mmCIF file of C-alpha atoms in Angstrom:
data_model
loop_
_atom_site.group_PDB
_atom_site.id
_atom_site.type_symbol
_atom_site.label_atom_id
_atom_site.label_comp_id
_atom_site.label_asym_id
_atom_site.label_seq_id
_atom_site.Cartn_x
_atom_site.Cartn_y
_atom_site.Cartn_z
ATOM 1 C CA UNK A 1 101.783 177.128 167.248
ATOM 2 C CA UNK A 2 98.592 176.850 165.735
ATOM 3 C CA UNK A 3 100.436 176.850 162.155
ATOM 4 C CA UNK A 4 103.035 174.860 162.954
ATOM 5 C CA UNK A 5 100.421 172.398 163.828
ATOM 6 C CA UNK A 6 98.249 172.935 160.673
ATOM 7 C CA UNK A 7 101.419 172.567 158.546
ATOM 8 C CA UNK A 8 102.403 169.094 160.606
ATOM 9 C CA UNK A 9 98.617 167.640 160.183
ATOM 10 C CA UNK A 10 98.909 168.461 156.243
ATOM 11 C CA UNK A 11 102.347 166.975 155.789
ATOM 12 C CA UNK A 12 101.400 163.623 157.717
ATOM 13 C CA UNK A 13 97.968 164.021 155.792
ATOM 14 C CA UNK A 14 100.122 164.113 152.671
ATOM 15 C CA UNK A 15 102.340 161.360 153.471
ATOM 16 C CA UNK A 16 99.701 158.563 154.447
ATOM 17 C CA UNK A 17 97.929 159.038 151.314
ATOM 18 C CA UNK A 18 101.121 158.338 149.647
ATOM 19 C CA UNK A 19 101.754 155.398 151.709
ATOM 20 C CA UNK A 20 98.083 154.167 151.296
ATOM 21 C CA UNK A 21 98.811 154.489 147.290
ATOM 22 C CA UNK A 22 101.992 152.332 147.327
ATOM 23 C CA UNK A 23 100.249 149.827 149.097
ATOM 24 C CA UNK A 24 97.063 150.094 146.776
ATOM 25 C CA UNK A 25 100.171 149.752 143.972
ATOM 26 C CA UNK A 26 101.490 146.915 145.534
ATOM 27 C CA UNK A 27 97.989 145.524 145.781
ATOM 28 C CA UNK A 28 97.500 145.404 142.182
ATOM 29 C CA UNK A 29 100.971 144.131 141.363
ATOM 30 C CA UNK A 30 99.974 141.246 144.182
ATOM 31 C CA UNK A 31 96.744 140.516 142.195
ATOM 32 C CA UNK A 32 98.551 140.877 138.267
ATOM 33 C CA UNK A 33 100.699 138.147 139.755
ATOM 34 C CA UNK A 34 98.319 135.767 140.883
ATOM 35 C CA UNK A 35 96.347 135.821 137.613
ATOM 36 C CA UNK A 36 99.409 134.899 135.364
ATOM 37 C CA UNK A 37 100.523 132.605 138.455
ATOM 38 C CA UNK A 38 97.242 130.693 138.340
ATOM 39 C CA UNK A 39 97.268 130.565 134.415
ATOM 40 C CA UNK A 40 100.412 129.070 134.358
ATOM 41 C CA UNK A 41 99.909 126.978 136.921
ATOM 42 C CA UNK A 42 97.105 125.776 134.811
ATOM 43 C CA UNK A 43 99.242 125.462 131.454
ATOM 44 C CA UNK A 44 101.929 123.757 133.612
ATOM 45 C CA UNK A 45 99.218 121.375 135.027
ATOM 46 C CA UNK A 46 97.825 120.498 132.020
ATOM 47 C CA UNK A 47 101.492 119.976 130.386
ATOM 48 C CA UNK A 48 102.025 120.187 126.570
ATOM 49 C CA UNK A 49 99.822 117.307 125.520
ATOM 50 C CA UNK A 50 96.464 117.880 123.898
ATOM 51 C CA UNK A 51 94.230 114.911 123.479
ATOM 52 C CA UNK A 52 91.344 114.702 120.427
ATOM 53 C CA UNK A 53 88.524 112.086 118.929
ATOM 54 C CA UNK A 54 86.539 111.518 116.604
ATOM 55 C CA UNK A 55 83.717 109.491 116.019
ATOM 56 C CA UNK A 56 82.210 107.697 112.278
ATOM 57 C CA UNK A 57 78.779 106.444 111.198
ATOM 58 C CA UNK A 58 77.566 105.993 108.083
ATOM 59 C CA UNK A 59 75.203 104.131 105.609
ATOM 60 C CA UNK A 60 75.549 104.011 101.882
ATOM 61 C CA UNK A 61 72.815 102.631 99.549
ATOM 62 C CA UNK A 62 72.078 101.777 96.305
ATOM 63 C CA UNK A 63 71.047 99.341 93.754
ATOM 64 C CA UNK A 64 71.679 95.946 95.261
ATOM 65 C CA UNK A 65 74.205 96.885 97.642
ATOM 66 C CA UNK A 66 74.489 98.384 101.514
ATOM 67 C CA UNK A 67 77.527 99.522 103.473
ATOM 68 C CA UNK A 68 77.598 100.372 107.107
ATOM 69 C CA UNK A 69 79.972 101.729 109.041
ATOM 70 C CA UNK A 70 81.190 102.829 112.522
ATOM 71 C CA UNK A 71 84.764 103.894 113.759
ATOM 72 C CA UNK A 72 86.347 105.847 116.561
ATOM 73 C CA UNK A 73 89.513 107.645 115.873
ATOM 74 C CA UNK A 74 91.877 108.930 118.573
ATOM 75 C CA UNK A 75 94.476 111.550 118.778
ATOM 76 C CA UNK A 76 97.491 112.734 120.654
ATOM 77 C CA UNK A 77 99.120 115.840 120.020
ATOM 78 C CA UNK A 78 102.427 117.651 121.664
ATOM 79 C CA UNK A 79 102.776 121.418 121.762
ATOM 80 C CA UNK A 80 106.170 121.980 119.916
ATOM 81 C CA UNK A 81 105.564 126.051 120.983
ATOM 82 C CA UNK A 82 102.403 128.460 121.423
ATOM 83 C CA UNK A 83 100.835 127.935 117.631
ATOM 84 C CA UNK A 84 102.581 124.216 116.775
ATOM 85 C CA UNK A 85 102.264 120.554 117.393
ATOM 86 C CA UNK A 86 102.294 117.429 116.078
ATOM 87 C CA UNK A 87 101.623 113.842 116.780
ATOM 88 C CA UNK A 88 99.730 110.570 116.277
ATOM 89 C CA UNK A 89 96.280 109.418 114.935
ATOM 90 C CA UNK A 90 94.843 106.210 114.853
ATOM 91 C CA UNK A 91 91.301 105.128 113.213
ATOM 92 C CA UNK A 92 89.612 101.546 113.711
ATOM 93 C CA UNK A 93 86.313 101.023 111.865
ATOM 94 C CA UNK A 94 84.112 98.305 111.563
ATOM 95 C CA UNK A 95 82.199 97.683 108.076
ATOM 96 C CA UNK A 96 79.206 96.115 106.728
ATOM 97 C CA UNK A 97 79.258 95.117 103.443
ATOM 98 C CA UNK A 98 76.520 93.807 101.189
ATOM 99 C CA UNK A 99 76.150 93.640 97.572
ATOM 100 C CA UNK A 100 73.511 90.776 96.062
ATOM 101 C CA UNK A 101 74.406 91.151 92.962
ATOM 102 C CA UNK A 102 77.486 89.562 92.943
ATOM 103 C CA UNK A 103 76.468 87.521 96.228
ATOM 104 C CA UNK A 104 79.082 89.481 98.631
ATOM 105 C CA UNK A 105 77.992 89.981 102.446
ATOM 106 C CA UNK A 106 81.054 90.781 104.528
ATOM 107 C CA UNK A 107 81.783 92.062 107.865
ATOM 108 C CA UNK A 108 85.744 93.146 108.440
ATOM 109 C CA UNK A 109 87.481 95.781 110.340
ATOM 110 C CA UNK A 110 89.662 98.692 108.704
ATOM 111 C CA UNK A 111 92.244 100.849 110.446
ATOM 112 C CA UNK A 112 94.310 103.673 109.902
ATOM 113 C CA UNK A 113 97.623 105.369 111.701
ATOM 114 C CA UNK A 114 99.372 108.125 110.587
ATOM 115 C CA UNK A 115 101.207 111.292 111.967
ATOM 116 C CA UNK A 116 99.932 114.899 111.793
ATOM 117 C CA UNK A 117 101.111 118.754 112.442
ATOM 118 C CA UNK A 118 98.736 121.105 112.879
ATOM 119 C CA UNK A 119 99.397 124.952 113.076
ATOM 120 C CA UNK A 120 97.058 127.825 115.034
ATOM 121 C CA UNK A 121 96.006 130.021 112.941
ATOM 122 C CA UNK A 122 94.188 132.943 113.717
ATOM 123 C CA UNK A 123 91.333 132.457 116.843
ATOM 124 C CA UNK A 124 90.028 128.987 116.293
ATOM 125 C CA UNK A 125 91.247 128.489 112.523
ATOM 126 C CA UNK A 126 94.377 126.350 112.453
ATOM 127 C CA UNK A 127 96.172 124.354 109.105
ATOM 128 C CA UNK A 128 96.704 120.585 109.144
ATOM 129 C CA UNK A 129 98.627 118.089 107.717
ATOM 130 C CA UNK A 130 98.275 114.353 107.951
ATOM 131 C CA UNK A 131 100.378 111.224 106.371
ATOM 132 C CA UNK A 132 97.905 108.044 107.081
ATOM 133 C CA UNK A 133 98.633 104.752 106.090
ATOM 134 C CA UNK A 134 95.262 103.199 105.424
ATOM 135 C CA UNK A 135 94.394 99.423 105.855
ATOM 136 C CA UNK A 136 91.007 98.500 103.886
ATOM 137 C CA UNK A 137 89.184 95.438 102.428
ATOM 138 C CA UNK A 138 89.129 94.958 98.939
ATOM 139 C CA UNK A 139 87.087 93.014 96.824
ATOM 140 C CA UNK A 140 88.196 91.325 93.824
ATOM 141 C CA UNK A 141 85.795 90.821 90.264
ATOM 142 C CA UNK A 142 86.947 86.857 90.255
ATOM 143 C CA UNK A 143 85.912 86.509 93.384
ATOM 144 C CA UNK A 144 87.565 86.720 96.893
ATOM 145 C CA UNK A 145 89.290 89.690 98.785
ATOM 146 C CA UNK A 146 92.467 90.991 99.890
ATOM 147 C CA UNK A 147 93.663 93.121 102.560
ATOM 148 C CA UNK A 148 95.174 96.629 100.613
ATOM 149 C CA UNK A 149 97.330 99.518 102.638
ATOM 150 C CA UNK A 150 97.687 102.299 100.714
ATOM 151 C CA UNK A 151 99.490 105.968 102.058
ATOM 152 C CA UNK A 152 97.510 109.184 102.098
ATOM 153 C CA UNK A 153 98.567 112.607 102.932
ATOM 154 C CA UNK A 154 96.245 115.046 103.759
ATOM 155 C CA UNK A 155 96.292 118.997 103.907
ATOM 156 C CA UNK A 156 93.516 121.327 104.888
ATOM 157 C CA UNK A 157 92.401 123.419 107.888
ATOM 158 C CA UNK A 158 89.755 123.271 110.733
ATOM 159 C CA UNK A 159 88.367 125.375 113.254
ATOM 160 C CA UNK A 160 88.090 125.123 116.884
ATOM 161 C CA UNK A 161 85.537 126.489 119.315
ATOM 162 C CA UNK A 162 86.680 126.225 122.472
ATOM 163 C CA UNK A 163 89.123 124.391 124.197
ATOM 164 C CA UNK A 164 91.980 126.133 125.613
ATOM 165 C CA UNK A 165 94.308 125.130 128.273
ATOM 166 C CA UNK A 166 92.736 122.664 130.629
ATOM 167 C CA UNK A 167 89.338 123.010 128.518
ATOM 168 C CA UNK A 168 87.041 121.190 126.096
ATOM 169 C CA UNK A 169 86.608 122.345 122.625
ATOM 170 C CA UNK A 170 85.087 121.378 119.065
ATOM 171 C CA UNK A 171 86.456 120.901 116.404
ATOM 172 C CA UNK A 172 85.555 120.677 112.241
ATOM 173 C CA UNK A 173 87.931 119.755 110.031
ATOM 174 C CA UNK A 174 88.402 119.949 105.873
ATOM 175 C CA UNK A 175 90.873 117.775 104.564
ATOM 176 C CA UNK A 176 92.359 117.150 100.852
ATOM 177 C CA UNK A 177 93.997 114.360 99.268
ATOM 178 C CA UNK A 178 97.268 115.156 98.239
ATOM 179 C CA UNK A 179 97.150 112.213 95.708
ATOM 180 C CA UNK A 180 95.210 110.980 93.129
ATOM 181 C CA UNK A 181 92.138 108.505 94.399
ATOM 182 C CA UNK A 182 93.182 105.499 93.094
ATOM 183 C CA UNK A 183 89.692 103.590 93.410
ATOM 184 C CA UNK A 184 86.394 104.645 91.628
ATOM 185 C CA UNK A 185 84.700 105.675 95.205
ATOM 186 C CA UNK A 186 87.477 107.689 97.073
ATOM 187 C CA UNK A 187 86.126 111.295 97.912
ATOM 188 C CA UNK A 188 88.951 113.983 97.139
ATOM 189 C CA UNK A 189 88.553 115.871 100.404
ATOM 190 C CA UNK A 190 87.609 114.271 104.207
ATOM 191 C CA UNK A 191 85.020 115.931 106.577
ATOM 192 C CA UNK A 192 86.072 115.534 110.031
ATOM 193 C CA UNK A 193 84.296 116.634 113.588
ATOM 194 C CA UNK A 194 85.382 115.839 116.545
ATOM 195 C CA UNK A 195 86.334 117.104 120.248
ATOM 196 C CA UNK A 196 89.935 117.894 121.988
ATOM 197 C CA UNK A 197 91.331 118.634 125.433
ATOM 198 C CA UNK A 198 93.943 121.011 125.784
ATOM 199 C CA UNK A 199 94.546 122.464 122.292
#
């Protein structure tokens, strides 16, 4: 009797730690789901738009001549997949223009729009490219000024810190001119900073 008992005790013994492990398995499963649940709850939340701006100021001196400027420069962009996407940029600036030797002071607004793709990378690195048509102010030797819209495209890469689905993040930006500058001041290459949402 006494063994027969002994043997029963073991055997249940044996069988509610096996039933306490499936449920510990099932546990884990439970909690495995809930994490990928919530993160794609969160990717599904935040849908497959990512948002970005950028800001400009600057001041250029010289002999006889000053040029201010400050701009804001917004961004959509649409997840095509995990490491693509693409969309719009804008750019509005206002300028300040000065030059006493030839008796020019000028205030004027310049814009830009343009489509982009840009491309994760590795981490935070990512390529872009950029086709901007560019609307500027242009001054002309006999006197007077006209309004000139020239196409740019752009290719370079950036990185990102940050950001993430439903996050902030930073971004810095190296850009070059696919084309020849075609006045005496344009730079080959753009610096850009800026934040997103979503990338």
């Amino acid at each position: 009797m006494k063994r027969k008992s002994c043997l029963l005790l073991c055997f249940l013994l044996f069988f509610t730690t096996l039933i306490f492990a499936q449920t510990r398995e099932d546990a884990a499963r439970d909690d495995l789901d809930y994490s990928s649940r919530g993160r794609q709850a969160m990717v599904n939340e935040s849908g497959g738009l990512w948002y970005g701006a950028g800001a400009q100021l600057g001041f250029r001196g010289g002999n006889n001549f000053s040029f201010f400027q400050i701009g804001v420069s917004p961004m959509v962009g649409y997840k095509l997949n995990n490491f693509l996407s693409a969309g719009p940029r804008v750019s509005v600036t206002y300028n300040s223009y000065r030059d006493d030797l030839y008796g020019i002071k000028d205030k004027y607004f310049s814009w830009s729009a343009g489509v982009f793709a840009r491309a994760k990378i590795y981490r935070g690195l990512f390529a872009h490219g950029e086709y901007s048509l560019i609307s500027d102010m242009e001054y002309l030797l006999a006197g007077g000024q006209a309004r000139v819209t020239r196409a740019i495209p752009f290719l370079g890469a950036g990185f990102n810190q940050g950001g993430g689905p439903g996050s902030t993040g930073f971004e810095l930006l190296l850009l070059f001119r696919l084309t020849q500058p075609d006045r005496l001041n344009d730079a080959p290459y753009e610096l850009r900073t800026g934040f997103n949402y979503n990338f």
